mmCIF file of C-alpha atoms in Angstrom:
data_model
loop_
_atom_site.group_PDB
_atom_site.id
_atom_site.type_symbol
_atom_site.label_atom_id
_atom_site.label_comp_id
_atom_site.label_asym_id
_atom_site.label_seq_id
_atom_site.Cartn_x
_atom_site.Cartn_y
_atom_site.Cartn_z
ATOM 1 C CA ASP A 1 65.452 201.256 -11.178
ATOM 2 C CA PRO A 2 65.383 197.599 -12.420
ATOM 3 C CA ALA A 3 66.279 198.681 -15.952
ATOM 4 C CA LYS A 4 69.434 200.380 -14.695
ATOM 5 C CA MET A 5 70.254 197.504 -12.366
ATOM 6 C CA PHE A 6 70.314 195.104 -15.323
ATOM 7 C CA PHE A 7 73.405 196.897 -16.567
ATOM 8 C CA PHE A 8 75.241 195.544 -13.524
ATOM 9 C CA SER A 9 73.874 192.001 -13.740
ATOM 10 C CA ASP A 10 76.178 188.988 -13.910
ATOM 11 C CA LYS A 11 75.144 188.168 -17.489
ATOM 12 C CA ARG A 12 75.931 191.665 -18.687
ATOM 13 C CA GLN A 13 79.339 191.598 -17.005
ATOM 14 C CA VAL A 14 80.279 188.225 -18.517
ATOM 15 C CA ARG A 15 79.490 189.460 -22.015
ATOM 16 C CA ALA A 16 81.571 192.584 -21.437
ATOM 17 C CA LEU A 17 84.538 190.579 -20.181
ATOM 18 C CA LYS A 18 84.518 188.405 -23.293
ATOM 19 C CA VAL A 19 84.628 191.473 -25.507
ATOM 20 C CA GLU A 20 87.547 192.936 -23.556
ATOM 21 C CA ARG A 21 89.748 189.824 -23.940
ATOM 22 C CA ALA A 22 91.546 190.987 -27.064
ATOM 23 C CA ARG A 23 93.531 188.558 -29.191
ATOM 24 C CA GLY A 24 97.258 189.105 -29.139
ATOM 25 C CA PHE A 25 99.976 188.091 -31.604
ATOM 26 C CA GLN A 26 99.782 184.589 -33.074
ATOM 27 C CA TYR A 27 102.478 182.657 -34.913
ATOM 28 C CA ASN A 28 101.905 179.634 -37.148
ATOM 29 C CA LEU A 29 98.269 179.064 -36.180
ATOM 30 C CA ASP A 30 97.076 179.526 -39.782
ATOM 31 C CA GLY A 31 95.331 182.702 -38.763
ATOM 32 C CA GLY A 32 93.663 180.939 -35.849
ATOM 33 C CA THR A 33 91.102 179.380 -38.185
ATOM 34 C CA ARG A 34 92.644 175.990 -38.941
ATOM 35 C CA PRO A 35 89.910 173.299 -39.001
ATOM 36 C CA THR A 36 90.330 170.800 -36.196
ATOM 37 C CA ASP A 37 88.561 167.534 -36.790
ATOM 38 C CA LEU A 38 90.155 165.219 -34.233
ATOM 39 C CA ARG A 39 88.490 166.565 -31.119
ATOM 40 C CA ARG A 40 89.628 164.693 -27.989
ATOM 41 C CA ALA A 41 87.418 166.141 -25.247
ATOM 42 C CA ASP A 42 89.131 164.456 -22.262
ATOM 43 C CA HIS A 43 92.592 165.504 -23.401
ATOM 44 C CA LEU A 44 91.458 169.067 -24.091
ATOM 45 C CA ALA A 45 89.950 169.228 -20.600
ATOM 46 C CA LYS A 46 93.277 168.192 -19.040
ATOM 47 C CA LEU A 47 95.127 170.820 -21.038
ATOM 48 C CA ARG A 48 92.576 173.413 -20.026
ATOM 49 C CA SER A 49 93.068 172.508 -16.355
ATOM 50 C CA TRP A 50 96.808 172.831 -16.790
ATOM 51 C CA LEU A 51 96.523 176.207 -18.484
ATOM 52 C CA GLU A 52 94.082 177.626 -15.936
ATOM 53 C CA ASP A 53 95.783 175.860 -13.001
ATOM 54 C CA GLU A 54 92.478 174.500 -11.722
ATOM 55 C CA ASP A 55 93.553 170.879 -11.223
ATOM 56 C CA THR A 56 96.495 171.006 -8.839
ATOM 57 C CA SER A 57 96.858 167.218 -8.842
ATOM 58 C CA LEU A 58 97.657 167.432 -12.548
ATOM 59 C CA THR A 59 99.702 170.614 -12.740
ATOM 60 C CA ALA A 60 101.178 171.191 -9.277
ATOM 61 C CA GLY A 61 102.049 174.701 -10.467
ATOM 62 C CA LYS A 62 104.017 173.482 -13.462
ATOM 63 C CA GLU A 63 104.562 175.859 -16.357
ATOM 64 C CA GLN A 64 105.140 173.113 -18.932
ATOM 65 C CA ILE A 65 103.261 170.002 -19.964
ATOM 66 C CA CYS A 66 103.893 167.275 -22.514
ATOM 67 C CA VAL A 67 101.399 165.630 -24.860
ATOM 68 C CA PHE A 68 102.975 162.265 -25.619
ATOM 69 C CA GLY A 69 102.237 159.065 -27.500
ATOM 70 C CA MET A 70 103.403 157.027 -30.479
ATOM 71 C CA GLY A 71 103.570 158.534 -33.939
ATOM 72 C CA GLY A 72 100.352 159.200 -35.806
ATOM 73 C CA VAL A 73 97.894 159.282 -32.900
ATOM 74 C CA GLY A 74 97.143 162.994 -33.231
ATOM 75 C CA LYS A 75 99.459 164.723 -30.727
ATOM 76 C CA SER A 76 100.254 167.674 -32.977
ATOM 77 C CA THR A 77 96.630 168.023 -34.067
ATOM 78 C CA LEU A 78 95.502 168.064 -30.446
ATOM 79 C CA ALA A 79 98.100 170.668 -29.479
ATOM 80 C CA ARG A 80 97.269 172.893 -32.445
ATOM 81 C CA GLN A 81 93.556 172.611 -31.743
ATOM 82 C CA PHE A 82 94.036 173.549 -28.108
ATOM 83 C CA VAL A 83 96.193 176.623 -28.667
ATOM 84 C CA THR A 84 93.995 177.769 -31.563
ATOM 85 C CA GLU A 85 90.959 177.683 -29.258
ATOM 86 C CA VAL A 86 92.912 179.549 -26.575
ATOM 87 C CA TYR A 87 94.015 182.153 -29.100
ATOM 88 C CA ARG A 88 90.447 182.689 -30.305
ATOM 89 C CA GLU A 89 89.325 183.332 -26.728
ATOM 90 C CA GLY A 90 91.903 186.090 -26.313
ATOM 91 C CA GLY A 91 93.779 187.178 -23.222
ATOM 92 C CA TRP A 92 97.300 186.061 -24.227
ATOM 93 C CA GLU A 93 99.775 188.513 -25.698
ATOM 94 C CA ILE A 94 101.694 185.871 -27.692
ATOM 95 C CA VAL A 95 100.500 182.419 -28.817
ATOM 96 C CA ALA A 96 102.907 180.461 -31.019
ATOM 97 C CA PHE A 97 103.222 176.984 -32.534
ATOM 98 C CA LEU A 98 106.871 176.022 -33.092
ATOM 99 C CA HIS A 99 108.560 172.913 -34.484
ATOM 100 C CA ALA A 100 111.444 171.401 -32.522
ATOM 101 C CA GLY A 101 113.386 170.604 -35.696
ATOM 102 C CA ASN A 102 113.133 174.169 -36.998
ATOM 103 C CA LEU A 103 113.440 176.352 -33.914
ATOM 104 C CA PHE A 104 116.254 178.689 -34.921
ATOM 105 C CA PRO A 105 114.625 179.808 -38.217
ATOM 106 C CA GLU A 106 111.321 180.243 -36.385
ATOM 107 C CA TYR A 107 113.033 182.268 -33.652
ATOM 108 C CA ARG A 108 114.259 184.638 -36.377
ATOM 109 C CA GLU A 109 110.764 184.997 -37.803
ATOM 110 C CA LEU A 110 109.362 185.684 -34.349
ATOM 111 C CA CYS A 111 112.004 188.305 -33.568
ATOM 112 C CA GLU A 112 111.219 190.104 -36.811
ATOM 113 C CA ALA A 113 107.436 189.807 -36.407
ATOM 114 C CA LEU A 114 107.609 191.086 -32.819
ATOM 115 C CA LYS A 115 109.899 193.911 -33.988
ATOM 116 C CA LEU A 116 112.658 192.964 -31.591
ATOM 117 C CA GLN A 117 115.216 193.457 -34.379
ATOM 118 C CA SER A 118 115.065 194.491 -37.993
ATOM 119 C CA LYS A 119 115.633 192.030 -40.824
ATOM 120 C CA GLU A 120 119.016 193.644 -41.467
ATOM 121 C CA GLN A 121 120.060 193.295 -37.837
ATOM 122 C CA LEU A 122 118.952 189.677 -37.739
ATOM 123 C CA LYS A 123 121.138 188.861 -40.741
ATOM 124 C CA GLU A 124 124.179 189.904 -38.703
ATOM 125 C CA MET A 125 123.202 187.882 -35.621
ATOM 126 C CA SER A 126 124.148 184.278 -34.867
ATOM 127 C CA ASP A 127 121.463 181.716 -34.060
ATOM 128 C CA PRO A 128 122.288 181.746 -30.313
ATOM 129 C CA ASP A 129 122.149 185.574 -30.272
ATOM 130 C CA VAL A 130 118.711 185.528 -31.903
ATOM 131 C CA ARG A 131 117.572 182.901 -29.410
ATOM 132 C CA ASP A 132 118.819 184.969 -26.468
ATOM 133 C CA ALA A 133 117.082 188.101 -27.748
ATOM 134 C CA LEU A 134 113.765 186.281 -28.071
ATOM 135 C CA PHE A 135 114.083 184.643 -24.652
ATOM 136 C CA ALA A 136 114.859 188.013 -23.053
ATOM 137 C CA ALA A 137 111.679 189.441 -24.573
ATOM 138 C CA LEU A 138 109.671 186.501 -23.254
ATOM 139 C CA ARG A 139 111.014 187.087 -19.751
ATOM 140 C CA GLU A 140 109.825 190.693 -19.952
ATOM 141 C CA LYS A 141 106.362 189.438 -20.910
ATOM 142 C CA ALA A 142 106.168 186.911 -18.073
ATOM 143 C CA GLY A 143 102.785 185.242 -17.772
ATOM 144 C CA GLN A 144 101.571 186.629 -21.096
ATOM 145 C CA TRP A 145 102.654 183.980 -23.604
ATOM 146 C CA LEU A 146 101.784 180.401 -24.580
ATOM 147 C CA PHE A 147 104.102 178.317 -26.770
ATOM 148 C CA VAL A 148 103.767 174.902 -28.354
ATOM 149 C CA ILE A 149 107.017 173.137 -29.264
ATOM 150 C CA ASP A 150 106.039 170.261 -31.493
ATOM 151 C CA ASP A 151 107.816 166.907 -31.841
ATOM 152 C CA VAL A 152 110.640 167.384 -29.341
ATOM 153 C CA PRO A 153 113.250 164.589 -29.409
ATOM 154 C CA THR A 154 112.904 161.453 -27.332
ATOM 155 C CA SER A 155 116.490 160.496 -26.545
ATOM 156 C CA GLU A 156 118.133 161.753 -23.374
ATOM 157 C CA GLU A 157 121.206 162.829 -25.347
ATOM 158 C CA GLU A 158 119.205 164.985 -27.763
ATOM 159 C CA ARG A 159 117.234 166.542 -24.918
ATOM 160 C CA GLY A 160 120.470 167.376 -23.156
ATOM 161 C CA LEU A 161 121.966 169.016 -26.233
ATOM 162 C CA MET A 162 118.892 171.170 -26.787
ATOM 163 C CA GLN A 163 118.767 172.411 -23.190
ATOM 164 C CA GLU A 164 122.318 172.257 -21.814
ATOM 165 C CA SER A 165 124.577 173.121 -24.754
ATOM 166 C CA LYS A 166 125.199 176.847 -25.259
ATOM 167 C CA GLU A 167 124.407 176.229 -28.925
ATOM 168 C CA GLY A 168 121.174 174.401 -28.120
ATOM 169 C CA ALA A 169 117.839 175.781 -29.276
ATOM 170 C CA LEU A 170 116.351 175.528 -25.757
ATOM 171 C CA TYR A 171 119.393 176.659 -23.765
ATOM 172 C CA ARG A 172 118.101 178.817 -20.897
ATOM 173 C CA PHE A 173 114.570 178.703 -22.257
ATOM 174 C CA PRO A 174 112.335 180.808 -19.945
ATOM 175 C CA TRP A 175 110.085 177.928 -18.845
ATOM 176 C CA VAL A 176 108.912 179.643 -15.657
ATOM 177 C CA ASP A 177 107.922 182.887 -17.367
ATOM 178 C CA GLY A 178 105.092 181.526 -19.519
ATOM 179 C CA ARG A 179 103.254 178.351 -20.449
ATOM 180 C CA THR A 180 104.817 175.772 -22.767
ATOM 181 C CA LEU A 181 103.129 172.719 -24.247
ATOM 182 C CA LEU A 182 105.425 170.130 -25.805
ATOM 183 C CA THR A 183 104.569 167.143 -27.988
ATOM 184 C CA SER A 184 106.790 164.077 -28.097
ATOM 185 C CA ARG A 185 106.811 160.321 -28.380
ATOM 186 C CA SER A 186 108.312 160.286 -24.891
ATOM 187 C CA SER A 187 106.868 161.474 -21.572
ATOM 188 C CA ALA A 188 110.338 162.464 -20.375
ATOM 189 C CA TRP A 189 109.729 166.136 -21.149
ATOM 190 C CA SER A 190 106.965 166.306 -18.557
ATOM 191 C CA GLU A 191 108.077 167.160 -15.068
ATOM 192 C CA ASP A 192 107.799 164.116 -12.804
ATOM 193 C CA GLY A 193 106.339 162.150 -15.723
ATOM 194 C CA GLU A 194 103.084 164.138 -15.691
ATOM 195 C CA GLY A 195 101.441 164.922 -18.994
ATOM 196 C CA VAL A 196 98.687 163.962 -21.385
ATOM 197 C CA ALA A 197 99.023 160.491 -22.898
ATOM 198 C CA VAL A 198 97.415 160.241 -26.336
ATOM 199 C CA GLY A 199 96.542 156.812 -27.690
ATOM 200 C CA THR A 200 94.257 155.386 -30.309
ATOM 201 C CA PHE A 201 90.565 156.257 -30.486
ATOM 202 C CA GLY A 202 87.960 154.357 -28.554
ATOM 203 C CA GLU A 203 85.558 152.504 -30.871
ATOM 204 C CA ASP A 204 82.634 154.877 -30.320
ATOM 205 C CA GLU A 205 84.872 157.897 -30.773
ATOM 206 C CA ALA A 206 86.341 156.410 -33.961
ATOM 207 C CA VAL A 207 82.915 155.605 -35.414
ATOM 208 C CA SER A 208 81.659 159.110 -34.648
ATOM 209 C CA TRP A 209 84.702 160.706 -36.251
ATOM 210 C CA VAL A 210 84.519 158.552 -39.403
ATOM 211 C CA VAL A 211 80.810 159.274 -39.925
ATOM 212 C CA SER A 212 81.450 162.992 -39.478
ATOM 213 C CA ARG A 213 83.982 162.871 -42.315
ATOM 214 C CA ALA A 214 82.393 160.314 -44.648
ATOM 215 C CA LYS A 215 78.875 161.732 -44.908
ATOM 216 C CA ASP A 216 77.674 158.971 -47.264
ATOM 217 C CA TRP A 217 78.343 156.411 -44.552
ATOM 218 C CA LYS A 218 75.856 157.897 -42.116
ATOM 219 C CA GLY A 219 73.319 155.230 -41.161
ATOM 220 C CA GLN A 220 75.885 152.457 -41.734
ATOM 221 C CA GLU A 221 77.313 152.546 -38.216
ATOM 222 C CA GLU A 222 77.566 148.754 -37.895
ATOM 223 C CA ASP A 223 79.696 148.575 -41.031
ATOM 224 C CA VAL A 224 81.687 151.602 -39.903
ATOM 225 C CA GLN A 225 82.423 149.763 -36.659
ATOM 226 C CA LYS A 226 83.899 146.885 -38.670
ATOM 227 C CA PHE A 227 85.934 149.448 -40.585
ATOM 228 C CA VAL A 228 87.420 151.090 -37.468
ATOM 229 C CA LYS A 229 88.122 147.732 -35.824
ATOM 230 C CA ARG A 230 89.985 146.590 -38.929
ATOM 231 C CA LEU A 231 92.193 149.668 -38.613
ATOM 232 C CA ASP A 232 92.625 149.268 -34.840
ATOM 233 C CA CYS A 233 91.043 152.721 -34.301
ATOM 234 C CA TYR A 234 94.442 154.169 -35.227
ATOM 235 C CA PRO A 235 93.917 157.880 -36.034
ATOM 236 C CA LEU A 236 96.458 158.203 -38.848
ATOM 237 C CA ALA A 237 95.211 155.064 -40.587
ATOM 238 C CA LEU A 238 91.590 156.199 -40.206
ATOM 239 C CA ARG A 239 92.351 159.637 -41.581
ATOM 240 C CA GLN A 240 94.098 158.305 -44.672
ATOM 241 C CA ALA A 241 91.498 155.602 -45.252
ATOM 242 C CA VAL A 242 88.602 158.053 -44.971
ATOM 243 C CA GLU A 243 90.280 160.622 -47.192
ATOM 244 C CA TYR A 244 90.817 157.956 -49.841
ATOM 245 C CA SER A 245 87.248 156.656 -49.542
ATOM 246 C CA VAL A 246 85.777 160.136 -49.873
ATOM 247 C CA SER A 247 88.017 161.026 -52.818
ATOM 248 C CA VAL A 248 86.930 157.965 -54.836
ATOM 249 C CA ARG A 249 83.343 158.174 -53.519
ATOM 250 C CA LEU A 250 83.090 154.752 -51.918
ATOM 251 C CA SER A 251 79.466 154.353 -50.864
ATOM 252 C CA SER A 252 80.168 151.916 -48.031
ATOM 253 C CA PRO A 253 82.993 151.192 -45.573
ATOM 254 C CA LEU A 254 82.705 147.556 -46.674
ATOM 255 C CA ASP A 255 83.847 148.621 -50.130
ATOM 256 C CA TYR A 256 87.018 149.935 -48.590
ATOM 257 C CA LEU A 257 87.566 146.736 -46.606
ATOM 258 C CA ALA A 258 87.083 144.661 -49.751
ATOM 259 C CA ASP A 259 89.695 146.830 -51.457
ATOM 260 C CA LEU A 260 92.018 146.584 -48.453
ATOM 261 C CA ASP A 261 91.798 142.791 -48.455
ATOM 262 C CA GLY A 262 92.142 142.615 -52.248
ATOM 263 C CA SER A 263 94.979 141.474 -54.464
ATOM 264 C CA GLY A 264 97.945 143.686 -53.671
ATOM 265 C CA GLU A 265 96.270 147.088 -53.905
ATOM 266 C CA ARG A 266 96.976 150.008 -51.557
ATOM 267 C CA LYS A 267 100.547 149.071 -50.674
ATOM 268 C CA TRP A 268 100.984 152.372 -48.893
ATOM 269 C CA LEU A 269 98.727 151.183 -46.090
ATOM 270 C CA GLU A 270 100.798 148.041 -45.591
ATOM 271 C CA LYS A 271 103.839 150.268 -45.091
ATOM 272 C CA LEU A 272 101.876 152.335 -42.624
ATOM 273 C CA TRP A 273 100.950 149.237 -40.612
ATOM 274 C CA LYS A 274 104.570 148.106 -40.470
ATOM 275 C CA LYS A 275 105.514 151.499 -39.061
ATOM 276 C CA TYR A 276 102.601 151.375 -36.607
ATOM 277 C CA ASP A 277 103.461 147.843 -35.411
ATOM 278 C CA SER A 278 107.075 148.851 -34.826
ATOM 279 C CA GLN A 279 105.912 151.574 -32.422
ATOM 280 C CA LYS A 280 103.556 149.414 -30.332
#
């Protein structure tokens, strides 16, 4: 009976599989609904290949990957966007976004949220004991968790302290038991130097992003191109410039450039450029 056979069709099975991929526990993803406006399709594709282990030339079976680049180019935004999309799709028991400078407090929150220990028990435990309890739980859930550790240090000494010292936040971290995405200004956290290098926008990408945020500038693409060139397509500078322009309702990107080149206004941007130039 064709009507009955349809129940077993490929389309029907795909829809069923999507329903069955339940969302697990998420930590620090803003409920999995955080808006992500700096979409970097090529970078997301590389991360997807790493996660699904489809591109062996990129991953070679590695359980960790590093998104790296200078400050302000959107590494953290990219990482958060990626894991938020993965979380929405379901299929992972734990998806978490952690900050390298705040790991021990976040470990405590995770242990409590996952009901590994009570709040009273955690108060009596040292930071290393809390870390060890969380890591033990992650080993038991091998292959079921995805972590982001944001803004890990760049110096070899700091990396060593985090991973080799018994007091370090990443001492005996269970790398091989899950998937871990790190962000850093250095590629040293990627095995064999592999990873995803994030730089400034391309001109077309920058123009598209600006127009998507500054709706009144739609149809002024030539002037927007001058705007993005003036800011070197640098994501942080573009974000702040667009936010300012929208807030004061500038009708044209040329108005912003006239302001930028004016008599001493917008000193904050000059400070930003000094910081940017120092990282080139």
